[in-house]
PDB file of C-alpha atoms in Angstrom:
ATOM      1  CA  MET V 102     -91.902  15.053-119.619  1.00 44.00           C
ATOM      2  CA  HIS V 103     -90.176  14.793-122.981  1.00 49.00           C
ATOM      3  CA  GLU V 104     -92.201  13.188-125.603  1.00 52.00           C
ATOM      4  CA  PRO V 105     -90.533  10.702-127.999  1.00 54.00           C
ATOM      5  CA  PRO V 106     -89.377  12.186-131.187  1.00 52.00           C
ATOM      6  CA  THR V 107     -91.509  11.712-134.274  1.00 57.00           C
ATOM      7  CA  ALA V 108     -90.714   9.325-136.995  1.00 53.00           C
ATOM      8  CA  PRO V 109     -89.121  11.959-139.361  1.00 55.00           C
ATOM      9  CA  ALA V 110     -86.960  13.196-136.622  1.00 54.00           C
ATOM     10  CA  ALA V 111     -85.831   9.702-135.705  1.00 51.00           C
ATOM     11  CA  MET V 112     -85.022   8.974-139.280  1.00 56.00           C
ATOM     12  CA  VAL V 113     -82.954  12.315-139.625  1.00 53.00           C
ATOM     13  CA  THR V 114     -81.045  11.357-136.390  1.00 54.00           C
ATOM     14  CA  ALA V 115     -80.410   7.860-137.444  1.00 52.00           C
ATOM     15  CA  ASN V 116     -79.115   8.900-140.850  1.00 57.00           C
ATOM     16  CA  LYS V 117     -76.771  11.553-139.215  1.00 59.00           C
ATOM     17  CA  LYS V 118     -73.217  10.740-139.605  1.00 62.00           C
ATOM     18  CA  ARG V 119     -70.023  12.534-138.284  1.00 62.00           C
ATOM     19  CA  PRO V 120     -67.929  14.144-140.885  1.00 61.00           C
ATOM     20  CA  LYS V 121     -64.728  12.233-141.696  1.00 61.00           C
ATOM     21  CA  ILE V 122     -61.370  13.921-142.254  1.00 57.00           C
ATOM     22  CA  ASP V 123     -59.475  12.688-145.392  1.00 56.00           C
ATOM     23  CA  LEU V 124     -56.154  12.060-143.740  1.00 54.00           C
ATOM     24  CA  GLY V 125     -54.550  11.274-147.090  1.00 56.00           C
ATOM     25  CA  VAL V 126     -55.523  14.838-148.298  1.00 52.00           C
ATOM     26  CA  LEU V 127     -53.964  16.389-145.156  1.00 52.00           C
ATOM     27  CA  ALA V 128     -50.770  14.265-145.614  1.00 55.00           C
ATOM     28  CA  GLY V 129     -50.531  15.196-149.103  1.00 58.00           C
ATOM     29  CA  GLY V 130     -50.735  18.935-148.078  1.00 61.00           C
ATOM     30  CA  GLU V 131     -47.832  18.460-145.537  1.00 65.00           C
ATOM     31  CA  ARG V 132     -45.752  16.532-147.978  1.00 65.00           C
ATOM     32  CA  LYS V 133     -46.274  19.268-150.667  1.00 67.00           C
ATOM     33  CA  ARG V 134     -45.313  22.078-148.187  1.00 69.00           C
ATOM     34  CA  GLY V 135     -42.141  20.196-147.203  1.00 69.00           C
ATOM     35  CA  LYS V 136     -41.078  19.649-150.697  1.00 70.00           C
ATOM     36  CA  SER V 137     -41.774  23.451-151.384  1.00 78.00           C
ATOM     37  CA  MET V 138     -39.494  24.392-148.490  1.00 82.00           C
ATOM     38  CA  PHE V 139     -36.709  22.024-149.403  1.00 80.00           C
ATOM     39  CA  GLY V 140     -36.819  23.138-152.839  1.00 82.00           C
ATOM     40  CA  ILE V 141     -36.481  26.838-151.757  1.00 86.00           C
ATOM     41  CA  VAL V 142     -33.381  25.958-149.437  1.00 84.00           C
ATOM     42  CA  LEU V 143     -31.809  23.900-152.098  1.00 84.00           C
ATOM     43  CA  GLY V 144     -32.228  26.656-154.722  1.00 85.00           C
ATOM     44  CA  THR V 145     -30.742  29.249-152.437  1.00 88.00           C
ATOM     45  CA  LEU V 146     -27.683  27.009-151.867  1.00 87.00           C
ATOM     46  CA  ASN V 147     -27.233  26.540-155.483  1.00 87.00           C
ATOM     47  CA  LYS V 148     -27.652  30.047-156.315  1.00 86.00           C
ATOM     48  CA  ALA V 149     -25.043  30.760-153.611  1.00 85.00           C
ATOM     49  CA  LYS V 150     -22.630  28.318-155.124  1.00 84.00           C
ATOM     50  CA  ILE V 151     -22.945  29.675-158.651  1.00 85.00           C
ATOM     51  CA  GLU V 152     -22.481  33.270-157.437  1.00 80.00           C
ATOM     52  CA  ASP V 153     -19.535  32.242-155.533  1.00 76.00           C
ATOM     53  CA  LYS V 154     -17.973  30.580-158.782  1.00 76.00           C
ATOM     54  CA  GLU V 155     -18.853  33.701-160.782  1.00 75.00           C
ATOM     55  CA  ARG V 156     -17.233  36.047-158.300  1.00 70.00           C
ATOM     56  CA  ASN V 157     -13.998  33.977-157.996  1.00 67.00           C
ATOM     57  CA  ALA V 158     -13.853  33.847-161.841  1.00 68.00           C
ATOM     58  CA  SER V 159     -14.492  37.481-162.395  1.00 72.00           C
ATOM     59  CA  GLU V 160     -11.655  40.124-162.923  1.00 72.00           C
ATOM     60  CA  ALA V 161     -12.420  41.803-159.681  1.00 72.00           C
ATOM     61  CA  ALA V 162     -11.531  38.593-157.714  1.00 71.00           C
ATOM     62  CA  LYS V 163      -8.402  38.212-159.569  1.00 78.00           C
ATOM     63  CA  LYS V 164      -7.435  41.844-158.570  1.00 78.00           C
ATOM     64  CA  ARG V 165      -8.298  41.140-154.935  1.00 79.00           C
ATOM     65  CA  GLN V 166      -6.181  38.077-154.994  1.00 81.00           C
ATOM     66  CA  LEU V 167      -3.204  40.059-156.440  1.00 84.00           C
ATOM     67  CA  ILE V 168      -3.796  42.639-153.754  1.00 84.00           C
ATOM     68  CA  GLU V 169      -3.582  40.085-151.076  1.00 87.00           C
ATOM     69  CA  GLN V 170      -0.535  38.394-152.432  1.00 87.00           C
ATOM     70  CA  ARG V 171       1.036  41.921-152.587  1.00 83.00           C
ATOM     71  CA  LEU V 172       0.002  42.556-148.953  1.00 86.00           C
ATOM     72  CA  GLN V 173       1.529  39.229-147.946  1.00 89.00           C
ATOM     73  CA  THR V 174       4.635  40.066-149.749  1.00 85.00           C
ATOM     74  CA  LYS V 175       4.861  43.454-147.940  1.00 82.00           C
ATOM     75  CA  LEU V 176       4.260  42.014-144.720  1.00 88.00           C
ATOM     76  CA  ARG V 177       7.307  39.436-145.241  1.00 88.00           C
ATOM     77  CA  LYS V 178       9.401  42.508-146.711  1.00 82.00           C
ATOM     78  CA  GLU V 179       8.494  44.607-143.516  1.00 84.00           C
ATOM     79  CA  THR V 180       9.428  41.850-141.251  1.00 89.00           C
ATOM     80  CA  ASP V 181      12.741  41.213-142.907  1.00 87.00           C
ATOM     81  CA  SER V 182      13.336  45.020-142.980  1.00 84.00           C
ATOM     82  CA  VAL V 183      12.690  45.260-139.133  1.00 88.00           C
ATOM     83  CA  ARG V 184      15.282  42.399-138.648  1.00 89.00           C
ATOM     84  CA  ARG V 185      17.782  44.130-140.808  1.00 88.00           C
ATOM     85  CA  ALA V 186      17.269  47.531-139.304  1.00 87.00           C
ATOM     86  CA  GLU V 187      17.961  45.898-135.797  1.00 91.00           C
ATOM     87  CA  GLU V 188      21.112  44.313-137.109  1.00 90.00           C
ATOM     88  CA  ALA V 189      22.228  47.579-138.724  1.00 89.00           C
ATOM     89  CA  LYS V 190      21.671  49.527-135.351  1.00 90.00           C
ATOM     90  CA  LYS V 191      23.655  46.860-133.460  1.00 92.00           C
ATOM     91  CA  GLU V 192      26.280  47.217-136.244  1.00 91.00           C
ATOM     92  CA  LYS V 193      26.380  50.985-135.814  1.00 91.00           C
ATOM     93  CA  ASN V 194      26.586  50.948-132.169  1.00 94.00           C
ATOM     94  CA  THR V 195      29.516  48.374-132.423  1.00 93.00           C
ATOM     95  CA  ALA V 196      31.319  50.566-134.851  1.00 92.00           C
ATOM     96  CA  ASN V 197      30.920  53.742-132.653  1.00 94.00           C
ATOM     97  CA  ARG V 198      32.104  51.697-129.572  1.00 94.00           C
ATOM     98  CA  LYS V 199      35.166  50.598-131.466  1.00 93.00           C
ATOM     99  CA  GLU V 200      35.904  53.903-132.768  1.00 93.00           C
ATOM    100  CA  GLU V 201      36.016  55.266-129.195  1.00 95.00           C
ATOM    101  CA  GLU V 202      38.087  52.506-127.961  1.00 94.00           C
ATOM    102  CA  LEU V 203      40.510  52.923-130.746  1.00 93.00           C
ATOM    103  CA  GLN V 204      40.830  56.649-130.200  1.00 94.00           C
ATOM    104  CA  LEU V 205      41.376  56.146-126.367  1.00 95.00           C
ATOM    105  CA  LYS V 206      44.174  53.576-127.267  1.00 94.00           C
ATOM    106  CA  ASP V 207      45.554  55.864-129.814  1.00 94.00           C
ATOM    107  CA  SER V 208      45.932  58.563-127.232  1.00 94.00           C
ATOM    108  CA  ILE V 209      47.496  56.156-124.680  1.00 94.00           C
ATOM    109  CA  TYR V 210      50.093  54.755-126.936  1.00 93.00           C
ATOM    110  CA  LYS V 211      51.065  58.152-128.363  1.00 93.00           C
ATOM    111  CA  LEU V 212      51.521  59.503-124.947  1.00 94.00           C
ATOM    112  CA  ARG V 213      53.589  56.389-123.992  1.00 92.00           C
ATOM    113  CA  HIS V 214      55.698  56.413-127.248  1.00 91.00           C
ATOM    114  CA  ALA V 215      56.635  60.028-126.476  1.00 91.00           C
ATOM    115  CA  ARG V 216      57.015  60.115-122.631  1.00 92.00           C
ATOM    116  CA  LEU V 217      58.690  56.779-121.797  1.00 92.00           C
ATOM    117  CA  PRO V 218      61.939  57.603-123.685  1.00 91.00           C
ATOM    118  CA  LEU V 219      62.045  60.844-122.046  1.00 92.00           C
ATOM    119  CA  LEU V 220      61.734  59.388-118.499  1.00 92.00           C
ATOM    120  CA  ALA V 221      64.498  56.864-119.427  1.00 91.00           C
ATOM    121  CA  ASN V 222      66.959  59.851-119.111  1.00 92.00           C
ATOM    122  CA  PHE V 223      66.285  59.987-115.331  1.00 93.00           C
ATOM    123  CA  LEU V 224      67.124  57.884-112.423  1.00 91.00           C
ATOM    124  CA  LEU V 225      64.644  56.512-109.836  1.00 90.00           C
ATOM    125  CA  THR V 226      65.197  56.520-106.039  1.00 88.00           C
ATOM    126  CA  SER V 227      64.243  52.887-106.327  1.00 87.00           C
ATOM    127  CA  ASP V 228      66.940  51.931-108.931  1.00 85.00           C
ATOM    128  CA  VAL V 229      69.603  49.395-107.755  1.00 83.00           C
ATOM    129  CA  ILE V 230      72.703  50.580-109.933  1.00 84.00           C
ATOM    130  CA  PRO V 231      75.480  48.232-109.951  1.00 81.00           C
ATOM    131  CA  SER V 232      79.197  49.220-109.526  1.00 77.00           C
ATOM    132  CA  PHE V 233      81.121  50.067-112.763  1.00 68.00           C
ATOM    133  CA  ASP V 234      83.377  47.126-112.219  1.00 67.00           C
ATOM    134  CA  SER V 235      80.830  44.505-111.524  1.00 66.00           C
ATOM    135  CA  SER V 236      78.583  42.691-114.035  1.00 66.00           C
ATOM    136  CA  PRO V 237      75.440  44.520-115.081  1.00 64.00           C
ATOM    137  CA  ALA V 238      72.212  43.891-113.564  1.00 62.00           C
ATOM    138  CA  PRO V 239      69.756  41.513-115.544  1.00 67.00           C
ATOM    139  CA  SER V 240      67.470  43.428-117.698  1.00 67.00           C
ATOM    140  CA  PRO V 241      63.715  43.793-116.335  1.00 73.00           C
ATOM    141  CA  SER V 242      61.262  41.628-118.298  1.00 76.00           C
ATOM    142  CA  ASP V 243      59.236  44.757-119.250  1.00 81.00           C
ATOM    143  CA  PRO V 244      61.353  47.953-119.663  1.00 84.00           C
ATOM    144  CA  LEU V 245      58.080  49.866-120.330  1.00 86.00           C
ATOM    145  CA  ALA V 246      56.649  48.653-116.980  1.00 86.00           C
ATOM    146  CA  PRO V 247      55.857  51.466-114.485  1.00 85.00           C
ATOM    147  CA  PRO V 248      57.973  51.607-111.274  1.00 85.00           C
ATOM    148  CA  THR V 249      57.014  49.549-108.409  1.00 83.00           C
ATOM    149  CA  ARG V 250      54.830  51.298-105.907  1.00 83.00           C
ATOM    150  CA  SER V 251      56.165  51.673-102.431  1.00 83.00           C
ATOM    151  CA  HIS V 252      55.955  53.992 -99.443  1.00 84.00           C
ATOM    152  CA  PRO V 253      57.389  56.515 -99.930  1.00 87.00           C
ATOM    153  CA  PRO V 254      56.713  56.405-103.742  1.00 89.00           C
ATOM    154  CA  PRO V 255      59.862  56.375-106.021  1.00 90.00           C
ATOM    155  CA  LEU V 256      61.000  59.753-107.449  1.00 91.00           C
ATOM    156  CA  TYR V 257      62.703  60.707-110.697  1.00 92.00           C
ATOM    157  CA  TYR V 258      66.055  62.567-110.427  1.00 92.00           C
ATOM    158  CA  LEU V 259      69.042  63.500-112.344  1.00 92.00           C
ATOM    159  CA  PRO V 260      72.338  64.249-110.544  1.00 91.00           C
ATOM    160  CA  ALA V 261      74.397  67.207-111.977  1.00 91.00           C
ATOM    161  CA  ILE V 262      77.396  65.006-112.277  1.00 91.00           C
ATOM    162  CA  LEU V 263      76.831  61.255-113.208  1.00 89.00           C
ATOM    163  CA  THR V 264      79.080  58.546-112.044  1.00 90.00           C
ATOM    164  CA  PRO V 265      80.362  56.077-114.871  1.00 90.00           C
ATOM    165  CA  ALA V 266      77.907  53.520-113.351  1.00 89.00           C
ATOM    166  CA  GLN V 267      74.985  55.666-113.355  1.00 90.00           C
ATOM    167  CA  GLU V 268      75.995  56.709-117.094  1.00 91.00           C
ATOM    168  CA  ALA V 269      76.172  53.124-118.011  1.00 90.00           C
ATOM    169  CA  PHE V 270      72.893  52.267-116.262  1.00 90.00           C
ATOM    170  CA  LEU V 271      70.939  55.087-118.111  1.00 92.00           C
ATOM    171  CA  ALA V 272      72.526  54.322-121.445  1.00 92.00           C
ATOM    172  CA  ARG V 273      71.332  50.606-121.189  1.00 91.00           C
ATOM    173  CA  ARG V 274      67.866  51.792-119.944  1.00 91.00           C
ATOM    174  CA  LYS V 275      67.394  54.212-122.848  1.00 93.00           C
ATOM    175  CA  ALA V 276      68.274  51.559-125.345  1.00 93.00           C
ATOM    176  CA  GLU V 277      65.938  49.063-123.915  1.00 92.00           C
ATOM    177  CA  VAL V 278      63.125  51.454-123.487  1.00 93.00           C
ATOM    178  CA  THR V 279      63.530  52.834-126.940  1.00 92.00           C
ATOM    179  CA  GLU V 280      63.611  49.328-128.395  1.00 92.00           C
ATOM    180  CA  ALA V 281      60.524  48.160-126.435  1.00 93.00           C
ATOM    181  CA  GLY V 282      58.615  51.443-127.194  1.00 92.00           C
ATOM    182  CA  GLU V 283      59.163  50.905-130.976  1.00 93.00           C
ATOM    183  CA  LYS V 284      57.837  47.389-130.735  1.00 93.00           C
ATOM    184  CA  GLU V 285      54.791  48.349-128.765  1.00 93.00           C
ATOM    185  CA  TRP V 286      54.056  51.194-131.322  1.00 93.00           C
ATOM    186  CA  LEU V 287      54.370  48.969-134.287  1.00 94.00           C
ATOM    187  CA  ALA V 288      52.019  46.267-132.715  1.00 94.00           C
ATOM    188  CA  PHE V 289      49.588  49.155-131.873  1.00 94.00           C
ATOM    189  CA  ARG V 290      49.644  50.385-135.439  1.00 93.00           C
ATOM    190  CA  GLU V 291      48.735  46.910-136.823  1.00 94.00           C
ATOM    191  CA  GLU V 292      45.872  46.733-134.308  1.00 93.00           C
ATOM    192  CA  ARG V 293      44.747  50.229-135.243  1.00 94.00           C
ATOM    193  CA  THR V 294      44.956  49.376-139.037  1.00 94.00           C
ATOM    194  CA  ALA V 295      42.678  46.121-138.532  1.00 94.00           C
ATOM    195  CA  GLY V 296      40.321  48.192-136.380  1.00 93.00           C
ATOM    196  CA  ILE V 297      39.881  50.900-138.817  1.00 94.00           C
ATOM    197  CA  GLU V 298      39.131  48.286-141.481  1.00 95.00           C
ATOM    198  CA  GLU V 299      36.496  46.582-139.209  1.00 93.00           C
ATOM    199  CA  ILE V 300      34.866  49.964-138.437  1.00 93.00           C
ATOM    200  CA  LYS V 301      34.818  50.873-142.302  1.00 93.00           C
ATOM    201  CA  GLN V 302      33.062  47.493-143.176  1.00 93.00           C
ATOM    202  CA  LEU V 303      30.539  47.995-140.403  1.00 92.00           C
ATOM    203  CA  ARG V 304      29.781  51.604-141.413  1.00 92.00           C
ATOM    204  CA  GLN V 305      29.498  50.272-145.052  1.00 92.00           C
ATOM    205  CA  HIS V 306      27.088  47.712-143.999  1.00 90.00           C
ATOM    206  CA  VAL V 307      25.081  50.478-142.186  1.00 90.00           C
ATOM    207  CA  ALA V 308      25.129  52.825-145.195  1.00 91.00           C
ATOM    208  CA  GLU V 309      23.988  49.907-147.609  1.00 90.00           C
ATOM    209  CA  GLU V 310      21.128  49.052-145.171  1.00 88.00           C
ATOM    210  CA  ASP V 311      19.875  52.810-145.135  1.00 88.00           C
ATOM    211  CA  ALA V 312      20.038  52.948-148.897  1.00 89.00           C
ATOM    212  CA  ARG V 313      18.069  49.615-149.188  1.00 86.00           C
ATOM    213  CA  ARG V 314      15.485  50.855-146.598  1.00 85.00           C
ATOM    214  CA  LYS V 315      15.129  54.281-148.504  1.00 86.00           C
ATOM    215  CA  LYS V 316      14.743  52.240-151.798  1.00 86.00           C
ATOM    216  CA  GLU V 317      12.216  50.061-150.029  1.00 82.00           C
ATOM    217  CA  ARG V 318      10.263  52.982-148.945  1.00 82.00           C
ATOM    218  CA  GLU V 319      10.047  54.558-152.364  1.00 84.00           C
ATOM    219  CA  GLU V 320       8.918  51.009-153.821  1.00 81.00           C
ATOM    220  CA  THR V 321       6.427  50.736-150.926  1.00 77.00           C
ATOM    221  CA  ALA V 322       4.948  54.181-151.509  1.00 79.00           C
ATOM    222  CA  LYS V 323       4.597  53.264-155.324  1.00 78.00           C
ATOM    223  CA  SER V 324       3.033  49.917-154.611  1.00 72.00           C
ATOM    224  CA  GLU V 325       0.452  51.413-152.248  1.00 71.00           C
ATOM    225  CA  GLY V 326      -0.542  53.882-154.893  1.00 70.00           C
ATOM    226  CA  GLU V 327      -0.991  50.973-157.285  1.00 68.00           C
ATOM    227  CA  ASP V 328      -2.892  49.008-154.771  1.00 62.00           C
ATOM    228  CA  LYS V 329      -4.997  51.902-154.043  1.00 68.00           C
ATOM    229  CA  GLU V 330      -5.885  52.385-157.635  1.00 66.00           C
ATOM    230  CA  MET V 331      -6.680  48.604-157.933  1.00 62.00           C
ATOM    231  CA  VAL V 332      -8.901  48.795-155.066  1.00 59.00           C
ATOM    232  CA  GLU V 333     -10.887  51.644-156.500  1.00 65.00           C
ATOM    233  CA  GLU V 334     -11.186  49.913-159.872  1.00 63.00           C
ATOM    234  CA  THR V 335     -12.329  46.821-157.964  1.00 57.00           C
ATOM    235  CA  GLN V 336     -15.013  48.655-156.207  1.00 59.00           C
ATOM    236  CA  GLU V 337     -16.117  50.384-159.210  1.00 58.00           C
ATOM    237  CA  SER V 338     -16.195  47.067-161.251  1.00 54.00           C
ATOM    238  CA  LYS V 339     -18.039  45.298-158.785  1.00 50.00           C
ATOM    239  CA  PRO V 340     -21.584  44.521-159.907  1.00 48.00           C
ATOM    240  CA  GLU V 341     -24.302  45.580-157.778  1.00 47.00           C
ATOM    241  CA  ARG V 342     -26.863  42.729-156.824  1.00 49.00           C
ATOM    242  CA  ALA V 343     -30.395  43.387-157.746  1.00 44.00           C
ATOM    243  CA  PRO V 344     -32.696  43.122-154.636  1.00 45.00           C
ATOM    244  CA  GLN V 345     -34.079  39.521-154.645  1.00 47.00           C
ATOM    245  CA  PRO V 346     -37.733  39.237-153.612  1.00 44.00           C
ATOM    246  CA  ASP V 347     -38.212  37.274-150.314  1.00 45.00           C
ATOM    247  CA  ALA V 348     -39.189  33.771-151.231  1.00 43.00           C
ATOM    248  CA  GLU V 349     -42.657  33.073-150.223  1.00 44.00           C
ATOM    249  CA  MET V 350     -42.684  30.138-147.628  1.00 43.00           C
ATOM    250  CA  GLU V 351     -45.714  28.292-146.617  1.00 47.00           C
ATOM    251  CA  VAL V 352     -45.979  28.690-142.874  1.00 42.00           C
ATOM    252  CA  ASP V 353     -48.521  26.720-140.868  1.00 47.00           C
ATOM    253  CA  ASP V 354     -49.566  29.006-137.906  1.00 46.00           C
ATOM    254  CA  GLY V 355     -52.551  26.846-136.928  1.00 45.00           C
ATOM    255  CA  SER V 356     -54.919  29.719-137.553  1.00 46.00           C
ATOM    256  CA  LYS V 357     -55.972  28.814-140.956  1.00 45.00           C
ATOM    257  CA  PRO V 358     -57.609  25.594-141.851  1.00 44.00           C
ATOM    258  CA  GLU V 359     -55.944  23.141-144.451  1.00 48.00           C
ATOM    259  CA  PRO V 360     -57.511  23.715-147.790  1.00 48.00           C
ATOM    260  CA  VAL V 361     -59.356  20.524-148.906  1.00 44.00           C
ATOM    261  CA  SER V 362     -59.991  19.240-152.504  1.00 46.00           C
ATOM    262  CA  GLU V 363     -63.314  19.753-154.325  1.00 47.00           C
ATOM    263  CA  THR V 364     -64.262  16.214-153.956  1.00 45.00           C
ATOM    264  CA  HIS V 365     -64.105  16.362-150.165  1.00 47.00           C
ATOM    265  CA  LYS V 366     -65.783  19.686-150.081  1.00 46.00           C
ATOM    266  CA  ASP V 367     -68.844  18.354-152.152  1.00 50.00           C
ATOM    267  CA  SER V 368     -69.081  15.227-149.878  1.00 48.00           C
ATOM    268  CA  ALA V 369     -68.957  17.488-146.890  1.00 45.00           C
ATOM    269  CA  GLU V 370     -71.816  19.793-147.954  1.00 51.00           C
ATOM    270  CA  PRO V 371     -74.564  17.076-147.861  1.00 48.00           C
ATOM    271  CA  GLU V 372     -73.553  15.966-144.398  1.00 52.00           C
ATOM    272  CA  ARG V 373     -73.844  19.699-143.127  1.00 54.00           C
ATOM    273  CA  LYS V 374     -77.126  19.996-144.756  1.00 48.00           C
ATOM    274  CA  ASP V 375     -78.405  16.913-142.985  1.00 53.00           C
ATOM    275  CA  GLU V 376     -77.024  18.090-139.685  1.00 52.00           C
ATOM    276  CA  SER V 377     -78.788  21.400-139.941  1.00 52.00           C
ATOM    277  CA  ALA V 378     -82.003  19.578-141.099  1.00 50.00           C
ATOM    278  CA  ALA V 379     -81.724  17.296-137.882  1.00 47.00           C
ATOM    279  CA  MET V 380     -81.152  20.193-135.738  1.00 49.00           C
ATOM    280  CA  GLN V 381     -84.091  22.039-137.049  1.00 50.00           C
ATOM    281  CA  ALA V 382     -86.420  19.068-136.464  1.00 45.00           C
ATOM    282  CA  ASP V 383     -85.208  18.615-132.812  1.00 47.00           C
ATOM    283  CA  ASP V 384     -86.191  22.307-132.383  1.00 46.00           C
ATOM    284  CA  GLU V 385     -89.613  21.670-133.778  1.00 45.00           C
ATOM    285  CA  ASP V 386     -90.235  18.679-131.638  1.00 46.00           C
ATOM    286  CA  ALA V 387     -88.988  20.669-128.462  1.00 42.00           C
ATOM    287  CA  VAL V 388     -91.628  20.980-125.831  1.00 42.00           C
ATOM    288  CA  GLU V 389     -91.867  24.228-123.932  1.00 43.00           C
ATOM    289  CA  TYR V 390     -92.688  24.007-120.229  1.00 34.00           C
TER     290      TYR V 390
END
């Protein structure tokens, strides 16, 4: 059976108190660490803002802005150049097509102008020749029109000896064909002159566009060389940032106890001494069985 503790041990046990934690000190430490972290973040933001202002105000930033403006201008010029190149290509194709059409028409009208007056000297098997005493047949609406197709097809012929009616018919046909042929040739000459003028204008536009593109290529090559020099100067004049030491931030990982003030430490030491003395007294009063 356990014996009751002695009077000194009972007094030590009665006087023993549990250590109290000063919540005010702990709260002050948390508040202090929060303020420290907020100050680091705010300082970093302010530093970045100041560096941004300095960078924008520096000469290198101005050069970069100038390069960006030149790039934007170059992009607009290239877009406009592509559009104009497409238009010049269309104009070139149009001029070539009109020239081919004009050459074909020129060959056709030259052949008609030379051949139709010769054919007017011959009679056709489909011709209706009125008698010499009767009134002449009405003139056809188009003397240059080809003969009407029939089966069998009409044939050109010329008798060795013409009758008076045939001679009168051929003379009238020659006059009508010659007059109509001259009118047709004059109309085509006017059309040809207008077509040649239009083709010249299209070719002139294409030539001007080619000259402009050649000049733009030279200017682009020159501006690219200047931009390259500016970029190299910008890179050379760009200040190197000194390595910044990492900011020391207080991190509470739960492994280290929170430091307490000297006053709290002094008040806690007598309590630990009293506790150790009480435990020693209990050990002395223990009874071995």
